[in-house]
C-alpha cells in the first residue's frame, strides 16, 4: 500500500506538467537556492493542494553553491545542520565542498519532484500587491531573450539569499591601476585561472580567504593572506569519527538525526559559552591555534580585538590552513595597504609583497530580495522601514515571506523552520477561508537592530540601511536560537493578535490596542 507521502508525490507529479507552464499559481517562490528548493519541498509535503512555481535567474539549482567556483569552495557549517531536516546528509565529511552541496540540493529537488516547477533563466524584476485583486503581480525578465513575462500568485516567498549576485563588495585601493598583475574576485572566478608558479596575495580574513589560502598552495609559488585584522579560526575534523560510526551502523535517517541533534547542541554550546565566558573561549581557541601553527607563525595574526562570535567564527577542516602556514607554503600579513605598485603591494609598515595575482576576498554586497522592486497597492516597500515578524514576514506586507537563515548557526536550520511556518499560515488560512494575512505592529515595537542581529561583520554593518529591522520583543525580535524558535514556529498559535486576516483585526489585536496606553503608563 502506498503511504501518505507517496500519494502526495504522485499528485504533484500528475499536476507538475500543468503547473510548469502556468502563469498563475498559489505560491510563487523567488530563487532556487538551498532556501527556495527547501521551501518548495515543504510546500509539496505540507500544502499538497497548493500550486507553486519557482522563478530562478540562473540556469541551475543551488544559488550560492552554483555561483561560487573558487578553488576549495566549501561550507563552514557542518552538513548535519546545514542539510535539510527532511533529507539526510549521508557523506562522512563534516564540511562539504560546493559541488557536493549543489548536488545535494539538486538531488533533493529531484526527489521531491520540485524540478518541473522551476522556470530557469528568469529574473524577477518587480512584485506588486493589489488589495482589490488579492494577489501579487510579478514581472519577470527572461535575460536570454529580453522578453518579459507576468505571473500572479496569492502568496510570495523571497528565497533570494542576502547578497547581490552581479557584484561582490570590492573597495578601491590606492594606486591599484599601477598593478601589472591580475585582479580576481572570488564571486567571479575565471574558469581557467592559471596560478601555477605564481605569487598570489589574498586580501581578506573571512571564510573565503581562509578557504582559498590552503587550496591555492597546491600550485602557487607562494600564497600570502593579507588581512586588516584577524578572525577567530577553529579547526574541526574533516571527518567526525563519532558521526562516521553512527553512519556506518545505523539507518541513514536515524544516524542523520543523531548527528544533527549532537551538532545543534555543540554549536549552541560554543555560541553561549562565547557570549558568557568570552575570555575563556578566546584563550581556548588561541591555545589550539598555537599548538597547530607552532613557533614559526606570529600569534598576532590570529588574535582578534573583538570577542568570539561578535563576528562569525571561521572553521577549517583538520587545520588545513595551519598546515599550509607551518610548511611555509603560505604566510599571513596583518597590515593596511598603503598603495599598489606595478609588481605588488606596499604596506603601511613599509613592507612590500610581490604579487602576480591579487584575490580580493573582500566580501559580499548585501542585497535584499534579489533587487526586486516591491509595491503594496502602489506604495513602495523599503525593507529598512519594515519590521520582520518571526523573522519571516514583513510588517504591513500582505501574503509574503522572506527566508533568512541564522547568522550564528547553519542557515538551513532557520530556513526549514521558516518554510514550515509559512506552510502552517497557508493551511490555517485555507481552513478558515481567509485570503489575506498581514502582520501589524500596534505597539511601536521597532528597535535599531537589523534582521541580522548583533553580528558586527563588515558586510552587515555596511548594509544596515538596507536590511529590514527587528523589534524589541517577540514576535518582532529575531531569535538567533534554533531551540527557542522551534515552539515559536512550529507550535505557537497562528492567530496571535499580531497577524491580521482579511483586513479584520483579531480580537486579541483589539485587546492589545486597548491595553497599550495602560502598559505604557505602567511600564509593564
Ligand atoms: C561562499 C559562501 C559560503 C557560505 N557558507 C555557508 C555555510 O557554511 N553555512 C551557512 O549557514 N551559510 C553559508 N553561507 C551563506 C549562504 O548563502 C546560505 O547558507 C545559503 O546557501 C543561502 O541559500 P539561499 O537559497 O537562501 O540563497 P542563495 O544561495 O543566495 O540563493 C538565492 C537564489 O535566488 C536567486 N535569485 C536572486 N535574486 C533573484 C531574482 N531577482 N529573480 C530570480 N532569482 C533570483 C539566485 O540566482 C539564487 O539562485 C555562505 C555564503 C557564501 C557566499
Coordinates of C-alpha atoms and ligand atoms in Angstrom, one line a residue:
X1 CA 0.0 0.0 0.0
X2 CA 1.3 3.5 -0.8
X3 CA 2.0 5.7 2.1
X4 CA 0.8 9.3 2.5
X5 CA 4.0 10.9 1.1
X6 CA 3.9 8.6 -2.0
X7 CA 0.3 9.7 -2.7
X8 CA 1.3 13.4 -2.4
X9 CA 4.3 12.8 -4.7
X10 CA 2.0 11.1 -7.2
X11 CA -0.3 14.1 -7.1
X12 CA 2.5 16.6 -7.6
X13 CA 3.8 14.5 -10.5
X14 CA 0.4 14.4 -12.1
X15 CA 0.0 18.2 -11.8
X16 CA 3.6 19.2 -12.5
X17 CA 3.3 19.5 -16.3
X18 CA 0.3 21.8 -16.0
X19 CA 2.0 23.8 -13.2
X20 CA 5.3 24.2 -15.0
X21 CA 3.7 26.3 -17.7
X22 CA 1.1 28.1 -15.5
X23 CA 1.5 31.8 -15.0
X24 CA -1.0 31.9 -12.1
X25 CA -0.1 29.9 -9.1
X26 CA -1.0 29.8 -5.4
X27 CA 2.6 30.3 -4.2
X28 CA 5.5 31.9 -6.2
X29 CA 9.0 31.3 -4.8
X30 CA 11.8 33.5 -6.0
X31 CA 15.1 31.7 -6.0
X32 CA 16.1 28.0 -6.4
X33 CA 19.0 28.0 -3.9
X34 CA 19.0 26.0 -0.7
X35 CA 16.1 28.1 0.7
X36 CA 13.9 28.1 -2.4
X37 CA 14.2 24.4 -3.0
X38 CA 13.7 23.7 0.7
X39 CA 10.5 25.9 0.7
X40 CA 9.2 24.1 -2.4
X41 CA 9.8 20.7 -0.8
X42 CA 8.0 21.8 2.4
X43 CA 5.1 23.1 0.3
X44 CA 4.8 20.0 -1.7
X45 CA 4.8 17.9 1.5
X46 CA 2.8 20.2 3.9
X47 CA 0.4 22.0 1.5
X48 CA -0.1 19.3 -1.2
X49 CA -3.1 21.1 -2.7
X50 CA -1.2 24.3 -3.5
X51 CA 0.2 25.0 -6.9
X52 CA 3.6 26.7 -6.9
X53 CA 6.4 27.8 -9.2
X54 CA 10.0 28.8 -8.6
X55 CA 11.5 31.7 -10.6
X56 CA 15.2 31.3 -10.8
X57 CA 17.5 33.8 -12.5
X58 CA 20.4 31.3 -13.1
X59 CA 20.3 28.2 -15.3
X60 CA 20.9 25.8 -12.5
X61 CA 19.8 24.9 -8.9
X62 CA 22.0 25.8 -6.0
X63 CA 22.3 29.6 -5.7
X64 CA 25.5 30.3 -3.7
X65 CA 26.7 26.7 -4.4
X66 CA 26.3 27.2 -8.1
X67 CA 27.7 30.8 -8.2
X68 CA 30.9 30.4 -6.3
X69 CA 33.6 28.4 -8.1
X70 CA 36.9 29.4 -6.4
X71 CA 39.3 26.6 -5.5
X72 CA 38.3 24.8 -2.4
X73 CA 34.8 26.4 -2.1
X74 CA 33.1 24.6 0.8
X75 CA 30.7 25.1 3.6
X76 CA 32.0 26.2 7.0
X77 CA 28.9 24.8 8.7
X78 CA 28.7 21.1 9.4
X79 CA 26.5 19.3 6.9
X80 CA 24.4 17.6 9.6
X81 CA 22.9 21.0 10.5
X82 CA 23.4 22.7 7.1
X83 CA 21.4 19.9 5.4
X84 CA 17.6 19.9 5.4
X85 CA 15.7 18.4 8.3
X86 CA 13.9 16.1 5.8
X87 CA 16.8 14.9 3.7
X88 CA 19.8 13.1 5.4
X89 CA 23.3 14.1 4.5
X90 CA 24.9 10.7 4.2
X91 CA 28.6 11.5 3.4
X92 CA 31.2 11.2 6.1
X93 CA 32.7 14.7 5.5
X94 CA 31.6 17.2 8.1
X95 CA 32.3 20.3 5.8
X96 CA 31.3 19.7 2.2
X97 CA 32.7 21.2 -1.0
X98 CA 30.5 23.5 -3.2
X99 CA 29.8 20.9 -5.9
X100 CA 28.7 18.3 -3.3
X101 CA 26.3 20.8 -1.7
X102 CA 24.9 21.8 -5.2
X103 CA 24.4 18.0 -5.9
X104 CA 22.6 17.5 -2.6
X105 CA 20.2 20.4 -3.3
X106 CA 19.6 19.2 -6.8
X107 CA 19.0 15.7 -5.7
X108 CA 16.5 16.9 -3.1
X109 CA 14.7 18.9 -5.8
X110 CA 14.5 15.8 -7.9
X111 CA 13.5 13.5 -5.1
X112 CA 10.6 15.8 -4.1
X113 CA 9.7 16.5 -7.7
X114 CA 10.0 20.2 -7.5
X115 CA 12.3 20.5 -10.6
X116 CA 9.4 20.7 -13.1
X117 CA 8.1 23.8 -11.2
X118 CA 11.3 25.8 -11.8
X119 CA 11.5 28.4 -14.5
X120 CA 15.2 29.0 -15.1
X121 CA 16.9 32.0 -16.6
X122 CA 14.3 34.4 -15.4
X123 CA 14.9 37.4 -13.2
X124 CA 12.1 38.7 -11.0
X125 CA 12.1 42.5 -11.5
X126 CA 9.1 43.7 -9.6
X127 CA 6.2 42.4 -7.4
X128 CA 3.0 44.4 -6.9
X129 CA 0.4 43.5 -4.4
X130 CA -3.2 44.5 -5.1
X131 CA -5.6 44.6 -2.2
X132 CA -8.5 44.6 -4.7
X133 CA -7.4 41.6 -6.6
X134 CA -5.9 40.0 -3.5
X135 CA -2.8 38.8 -5.4
X136 CA 0.7 39.6 -6.4
X137 CA 1.6 40.6 -9.9
X138 CA 5.2 39.6 -10.6
X139 CA 7.1 40.9 -13.6
X140 CA 9.9 38.6 -14.8
X141 CA 12.6 39.2 -17.3
X142 CA 13.9 36.3 -19.4
X143 CA 17.5 37.6 -19.5
X144 CA 18.5 35.5 -22.6
X145 CA 15.6 36.7 -24.8
X146 CA 15.0 40.1 -23.1
X147 CA 11.3 39.2 -23.1
X148 CA 9.1 40.0 -20.1
X149 CA 6.6 37.6 -18.5
X150 CA 3.9 38.3 -15.9
X151 CA 2.9 35.9 -13.2
X152 CA 0.2 36.2 -10.5
X153 CA 0.3 34.5 -7.1
X154 CA -1.7 34.6 -3.9
X155 CA 1.5 34.2 -1.8
X156 CA 5.1 35.3 -2.5
X157 CA 8.2 33.8 -0.9
X158 CA 11.5 35.6 -1.3
X159 CA 14.3 32.9 -1.2
X160 CA 16.8 35.1 -2.8
X161 CA 19.6 34.9 -0.2
X162 CA 21.1 38.1 1.1
X163 CA 23.6 39.4 -1.4
X164 CA 24.0 40.8 -4.9
X165 CA 24.8 38.2 -7.4
X166 CA 26.0 40.7 -10.0
X167 CA 28.9 42.1 -8.0
X168 CA 30.7 41.4 -4.8
X169 CA 32.0 44.0 -2.4
X170 CA 35.2 45.4 -3.8
X171 CA 36.8 48.5 -2.2
X172 CA 39.0 50.7 -4.3
X173 CA 42.7 50.5 -3.3
X174 CA 45.2 53.3 -3.6
X175 CA 47.3 53.0 -6.7
X176 CA 45.6 49.8 -8.0
X177 CA 45.7 51.0 -11.6
X178 CA 49.6 50.7 -11.4
X179 CA 49.4 47.0 -10.7
X180 CA 50.5 45.0 -13.7
X181 CA 49.2 41.6 -12.4
X182 CA 45.7 40.2 -12.4
X183 CA 42.8 41.0 -10.0
X184 CA 40.3 38.3 -9.3
X185 CA 37.2 38.4 -7.1
X186 CA 36.1 35.1 -5.6
X187 CA 32.4 35.7 -6.7
X188 CA 33.5 35.7 -10.4
X189 CA 36.3 33.2 -10.5
X190 CA 37.8 32.9 -14.1
X191 CA 37.2 29.3 -15.2
X192 CA 40.7 28.6 -16.3
X193 CA 42.7 30.8 -14.0
X194 CA 46.3 29.6 -14.2
X195 CA 48.0 30.3 -10.9
X196 CA 50.7 27.6 -11.2
X197 CA 54.1 29.0 -10.1
X198 CA 52.5 32.5 -9.4
X199 CA 52.8 34.6 -6.3
X200 CA 49.3 35.1 -5.0
X201 CA 48.0 37.6 -2.5
X202 CA 44.6 37.1 -1.0
X203 CA 43.1 40.2 0.6
X204 CA 40.7 39.4 3.3
X205 CA 40.3 37.4 6.6
X206 CA 36.9 35.8 6.3
X207 CA 35.7 32.3 5.4
X208 CA 36.6 32.7 1.7
X209 CA 40.2 33.9 2.3
X210 CA 40.7 31.2 4.8
X211 CA 39.5 28.5 2.4
X212 CA 41.4 29.9 -0.6
X213 CA 44.8 30.0 1.1
X214 CA 45.4 26.2 1.6
X215 CA 43.6 25.4 -1.6
X216 CA 45.9 27.6 -3.8
X217 CA 49.1 26.3 -2.2
X218 CA 48.8 23.2 -4.4
X219 CA 50.2 25.1 -7.4
X220 CA 51.0 28.7 -6.5
X221 CA 54.7 29.6 -5.8
X222 CA 53.5 31.3 -2.6
X223 CA 50.2 32.5 -1.1
X224 CA 50.0 35.5 1.2
X225 CA 46.9 36.2 3.1
X226 CA 46.8 40.0 3.7
X227 CA 44.3 41.0 6.4
X228 CA 43.5 44.2 8.1
X229 CA 42.5 42.5 11.3
X230 CA 42.4 38.8 12.4
X231 CA 39.4 36.5 12.7
X232 CA 38.8 33.6 15.2
X233 CA 39.6 30.3 13.5
X234 CA 38.6 26.9 14.8
X235 CA 39.9 23.6 13.4
X236 CA 37.3 20.8 13.1
X237 CA 38.0 17.2 12.0
X238 CA 37.3 16.8 8.3
X239 CA 35.6 13.5 9.1
X240 CA 33.9 13.3 12.5
X241 CA 34.7 9.8 13.9
X242 CA 31.6 9.7 16.0
X243 CA 29.4 10.8 13.1
X244 CA 31.1 8.3 10.8
X245 CA 30.5 5.4 13.2
X246 CA 26.8 6.3 13.6
X247 CA 26.5 6.4 9.8
X248 CA 28.2 3.1 9.5
X249 CA 26.0 1.2 11.9
X250 CA 22.6 2.9 11.9
X251 CA 20.0 3.5 9.2
X252 CA 20.7 6.8 7.4
X253 CA 17.7 8.7 8.8
X254 CA 18.5 7.8 12.4
X255 CA 22.2 8.5 12.0
X256 CA 21.4 11.9 10.5
X257 CA 19.0 12.8 13.2
X258 CA 21.5 11.8 16.0
X259 CA 24.4 13.7 14.3
X260 CA 22.2 16.7 13.7
X261 CA 21.0 16.8 17.3
X262 CA 24.5 16.5 18.6
X263 CA 25.9 19.2 16.4
X264 CA 23.0 21.6 17.1
X265 CA 23.9 21.1 20.8
X266 CA 27.6 21.7 20.1
X267 CA 27.0 24.8 18.0
X268 CA 24.7 26.3 20.6
X269 CA 27.1 25.4 23.5
X270 CA 30.0 27.1 21.7
X271 CA 27.9 30.2 21.0
X272 CA 26.6 30.5 24.5
X273 CA 30.0 29.9 26.0
X274 CA 31.5 32.6 23.8
X275 CA 28.8 35.1 24.9
X276 CA 29.1 34.2 28.6
X277 CA 32.8 33.5 29.0
X278 CA 34.4 35.3 26.1
X279 CA 37.9 35.4 27.8
X280 CA 37.9 31.6 28.4
X281 CA 36.7 30.7 24.9
X282 CA 39.2 33.2 23.4
X283 CA 42.1 31.5 25.4
X284 CA 40.9 28.1 24.3
X285 CA 40.7 29.0 20.6
X286 CA 44.1 30.7 20.7
X287 CA 45.8 27.9 22.5
X288 CA 44.5 25.4 20.0
X289 CA 45.8 27.5 17.1
X290 CA 49.2 28.0 18.8
X291 CA 49.5 24.2 19.1
X292 CA 48.9 23.8 15.4
X293 CA 50.9 26.6 13.8
X294 CA 53.9 26.1 16.1
X295 CA 56.5 28.8 16.9
X296 CA 57.2 29.9 13.3
X297 CA 53.9 31.9 13.0
X298 CA 53.2 35.1 14.9
X299 CA 50.1 34.6 17.0
X300 CA 49.2 38.3 16.4
X301 CA 47.7 37.2 13.1
X302 CA 45.1 35.0 14.9
X303 CA 44.3 37.3 17.8
X304 CA 41.3 39.5 17.1
X305 CA 40.5 42.6 19.1
X306 CA 36.8 41.5 19.5
X307 CA 35.3 38.7 21.4
X308 CA 34.4 35.3 19.9
X309 CA 31.1 35.4 18.0
X310 CA 31.0 39.2 17.8
X311 CA 31.7 38.3 14.2
X312 CA 31.1 34.9 12.5
X313 CA 33.6 32.3 13.7
X314 CA 35.6 30.7 10.8
X315 CA 36.3 27.0 10.8
X316 CA 39.0 25.0 8.9
X317 CA 38.9 21.2 8.2
X318 CA 41.7 19.3 10.0
X319 CA 43.7 22.5 10.4
X320 CA 44.5 22.8 6.6
X321 CA 45.3 26.5 6.9
X322 CA 47.6 26.0 9.8
X323 CA 49.4 23.1 7.9
X324 CA 50.0 25.4 4.9
X325 CA 51.4 28.1 7.1
X326 CA 53.6 25.6 9.1
X327 CA 55.1 24.3 5.8
X328 CA 55.9 27.8 4.7
X329 CA 53.8 27.5 1.5
X330 CA 51.6 30.3 2.8
X331 CA 52.0 33.3 5.1
X332 CA 49.9 35.9 6.8
X333 CA 50.4 39.7 6.9
X334 CA 48.3 41.8 9.2
X335 CA 48.6 45.4 8.0
X336 CA 47.0 48.1 5.9
X337 CA 47.5 48.6 2.2
X338 CA 49.4 51.8 1.6
X339 CA 49.4 51.6 -2.2
X340 CA 49.6 49.1 -5.0
X341 CA 52.8 49.2 -7.1
X342 CA 53.5 47.7 -10.5
X343 CA 54.6 44.3 -9.0
X344 CA 52.6 44.1 -5.8
X345 CA 51.5 45.9 -2.7
X346 CA 53.3 48.3 -0.3
X347 CA 52.0 48.1 3.2
X348 CA 51.8 50.9 5.8
X349 CA 54.6 49.3 7.8
X350 CA 56.8 49.9 4.7
X351 CA 57.0 46.2 3.8
X352 CA 56.4 45.1 0.2
X353 CA 54.6 42.0 -1.0
X354 CA 55.3 40.9 -4.6
X355 CA 52.2 39.6 -6.4
X356 CA 51.2 38.2 -9.8
X357 CA 47.6 37.6 -8.8
X358 CA 45.6 39.5 -6.2
X359 CA 42.4 37.9 -5.0
X360 CA 40.1 40.4 -3.4
X361 CA 38.2 38.2 -0.9
X362 CA 36.7 41.4 0.4
X363 CA 33.2 40.1 0.8
X364 CA 29.6 40.4 -0.4
X365 CA 27.4 43.3 -1.3
X366 CA 24.3 42.8 0.8
X367 CA 21.0 43.0 -1.2
X368 CA 17.6 42.0 0.0
X369 CA 15.1 40.3 -2.3
X370 CA 17.5 40.0 -5.2
X371 CA 16.9 43.6 -6.1
X372 CA 13.1 43.0 -6.7
X373 CA 11.2 46.3 -6.6
X374 CA 8.1 45.7 -4.3
X375 CA 4.9 47.8 -4.1
X376 CA 1.9 47.3 -1.9
X377 CA -1.1 49.0 -3.5
X378 CA 1.2 51.3 -5.4
X379 CA 3.3 52.3 -2.3
X380 CA 7.0 51.2 -2.5
X381 CA 8.2 48.8 0.2
X382 CA 11.6 49.8 1.6
X383 CA 12.8 46.8 3.7
X384 CA 14.6 49.1 6.2
X385 CA 11.2 50.7 7.1
X386 CA 9.6 47.3 8.0
X387 CA 10.0 45.0 10.9
X388 CA 10.3 41.3 10.4
X389 CA 7.5 39.2 12.0
X390 CA 9.0 36.0 13.4
X391 CA 12.0 36.8 11.1
X392 CA 9.9 35.6 8.2
X393 CA 7.1 38.0 7.2
X394 CA 7.3 41.8 6.8
X395 CA 5.2 44.2 8.7
X396 CA 2.4 45.6 6.6
X397 CA 3.3 43.5 3.6
X398 CA 0.4 41.0 2.8
X399 CA 0.8 37.4 1.8
X400 CA 4.6 37.4 1.6
X401 CA 7.5 35.9 3.4
X402 CA 11.3 36.0 3.2
X403 CA 13.7 33.2 4.1
X404 CA 16.7 34.4 6.1
X405 CA 18.9 31.9 7.9
X406 CA 20.8 32.2 11.1
X407 CA 24.0 34.2 11.3
X408 CA 25.3 32.3 14.4
X409 CA 24.4 28.7 13.2
X410 CA 23.7 26.9 9.9
X411 CA 21.4 28.9 7.6
X412 CA 19.2 25.8 6.8
X413 CA 18.1 25.3 10.4
X414 CA 16.2 28.5 10.2
X415 CA 15.2 28.2 6.5
X416 CA 13.5 24.9 7.4
X417 CA 11.6 26.5 10.3
X418 CA 10.6 29.5 8.2
X419 CA 9.2 27.2 5.4
X420 CA 7.3 25.1 8.0
X421 CA 5.9 28.3 9.5
X422 CA 4.8 29.6 6.1
X423 CA 3.0 26.3 5.3
X424 CA 1.2 26.5 8.7
X425 CA 0.0 30.0 7.9
X426 CA -1.2 28.9 4.4
X427 CA -3.0 25.9 5.8
X428 CA -4.6 28.0 8.6
X429 CA -5.9 30.5 6.1
X430 CA -7.3 27.6 4.0
X431 CA -9.1 26.1 7.0
X432 CA -10.6 29.5 8.0
X433 CA -11.3 30.6 4.4
X434 CA -9.1 33.7 4.7
X435 CA -7.4 35.1 1.6
X436 CA -5.1 37.8 3.1
X437 CA -2.7 37.8 6.0
X438 CA -0.6 40.8 7.1
X439 CA 1.5 41.4 10.3
X440 CA 0.6 44.6 12.0
X441 CA 2.5 46.3 14.8
X442 CA 0.3 48.4 17.1
X443 CA 2.8 48.7 19.8
X444 CA 5.7 50.6 18.4
X445 CA 7.9 47.6 18.7
X446 CA 10.8 48.8 16.4
X447 CA 14.4 48.7 17.6
X448 CA 17.5 49.9 15.9
X449 CA 18.7 46.3 15.2
X450 CA 18.6 44.9 11.7
X451 CA 17.3 41.4 11.0
X452 CA 20.9 40.1 11.0
X453 CA 21.1 40.9 14.7
X454 CA 24.1 41.9 16.7
X455 CA 26.7 40.5 14.4
X456 CA 29.4 43.1 13.7
X457 CA 30.7 41.7 10.4
X458 CA 31.7 44.3 7.9
X459 CA 29.2 43.3 5.2
X460 CA 26.3 43.5 7.7
X461 CA 27.5 46.9 9.1
X462 CA 27.7 48.3 5.6
X463 CA 24.2 47.2 4.8
X464 CA 22.5 48.4 7.9
X465 CA 20.4 50.9 6.0
X466 CA 19.1 48.3 3.5
X467 CA 18.1 45.5 5.8
X468 CA 14.7 45.0 7.4
X469 CA 14.6 45.9 11.1
X470 CA 13.7 43.8 14.1
X471 CA 11.6 44.7 17.1
X472 CA 12.2 44.9 20.9
X473 CA 10.2 41.8 21.7
X474 CA 8.6 38.8 20.3
X475 CA 7.2 38.2 17.6
X476 CA 9.2 41.1 16.1
X477 CA 12.5 40.1 17.7
X478 CA 14.7 37.8 15.6
X479 CA 15.7 34.9 17.9
X480 CA 19.1 33.6 16.8
X481 CA 18.4 30.4 18.6
X482 CA 17.1 27.3 16.9
X483 CA 15.9 25.6 20.1
X484 CA 13.9 28.6 21.2
X485 CA 12.4 29.1 17.8
X486 CA 11.1 25.5 17.4
X487 CA 8.0 26.1 19.6
X488 CA 7.6 29.7 18.2
X489 CA 7.5 28.5 14.6
X490 CA 6.0 25.0 14.8
X491 CA 3.5 25.2 17.7
X492 CA 2.6 28.8 18.6
X493 CA -1.0 29.8 17.6
X494 CA -1.1 31.3 14.1
X495 CA -3.8 33.8 15.1
X496 CA -1.7 35.6 17.8
X497 CA -3.3 39.0 17.6
X498 CA -0.5 40.4 15.5
X499 CA -1.4 38.8 12.2
X500 CA -4.4 40.4 10.7
X501 CA -6.6 38.2 8.4
X502 CA -8.7 39.6 5.6
X503 CA -8.2 43.2 6.9
X504 CA -10.1 42.4 10.1
X505 CA -8.1 43.0 13.3
X506 CA -8.4 39.9 15.5
X507 CA -10.0 40.1 19.0
X508 CA -6.5 39.8 20.5
X509 CA -5.3 42.7 18.3
X510 CA -8.2 44.9 19.5
X511 CA -7.4 43.9 23.2
X512 CA -3.7 44.7 22.6
X513 CA -4.6 48.2 21.3
X514 CA -6.9 48.9 24.2
X515 CA -4.4 47.9 26.9
X516 CA -1.5 49.6 25.2
X517 CA -1.9 53.0 26.9
X518 CA -2.1 51.2 30.2
X519 CA 1.0 49.3 29.5
X520 CA 2.8 52.5 28.5
X521 CA 1.7 54.3 31.7
X522 CA 2.7 51.5 34.0
X523 CA 5.8 50.5 32.1
X524 CA 4.7 46.8 32.2
Ligands
LIG1 C1 31.0 31.4 -0.2 C2 29.9 31.3 0.8 C3 29.9 30.3 1.8 C4 28.8 30.1 2.7 N1 28.9 29.1 3.6 C5 27.9 29.0 4.5 C6 28.0 28.0 5.5 O1 28.9 27.2 5.6 N2 26.9 27.9 6.4 C7 25.9 28.8 6.3 O2 25.0 28.6 7.2 N3 25.8 29.7 5.4 C8 26.8 29.9 4.5 N4 26.7 30.8 3.5 C9 25.5 31.7 3.4 C10 24.7 31.0 2.2 O3 24.5 31.9 1.3 C11 23.5 30.3 2.8 O4 23.8 29.4 3.7 C12 22.6 29.6 1.7 O5 23.3 29.0 0.7 C13 21.7 30.6 1.2 O6 20.7 29.9 0.5 P1 19.6 30.8 -0.2 O7 18.8 29.8 -1.1 O8 18.8 31.4 0.9 O9 20.3 31.9 -1.0 P2 21.2 31.8 -2.3 O10 22.1 30.6 -2.2 O11 21.9 33.1 -2.4 O12 20.2 31.6 -3.5 C14 19.4 32.6 -3.9 C15 18.9 32.2 -5.3 O13 17.9 33.2 -5.7 C16 18.2 33.6 -7.0 N5 17.7 35.0 -7.2 C17 18.2 36.1 -6.5 N6 17.5 37.2 -7.0 C18 16.6 36.8 -7.9 C19 15.7 37.4 -8.7 N7 15.5 38.8 -8.7 N8 15.0 36.7 -9.6 C20 15.2 35.3 -9.7 N9 16.1 34.7 -9.0 C21 16.8 35.4 -8.1 C22 19.7 33.5 -7.2 O14 20.0 33.3 -8.5 C23 19.9 32.2 -6.3 O15 19.8 31.0 -7.1 C24 27.8 31.0 2.6 C25 27.7 32.0 1.7 C26 28.8 32.2 0.8 C27 28.7 33.3 -0.2

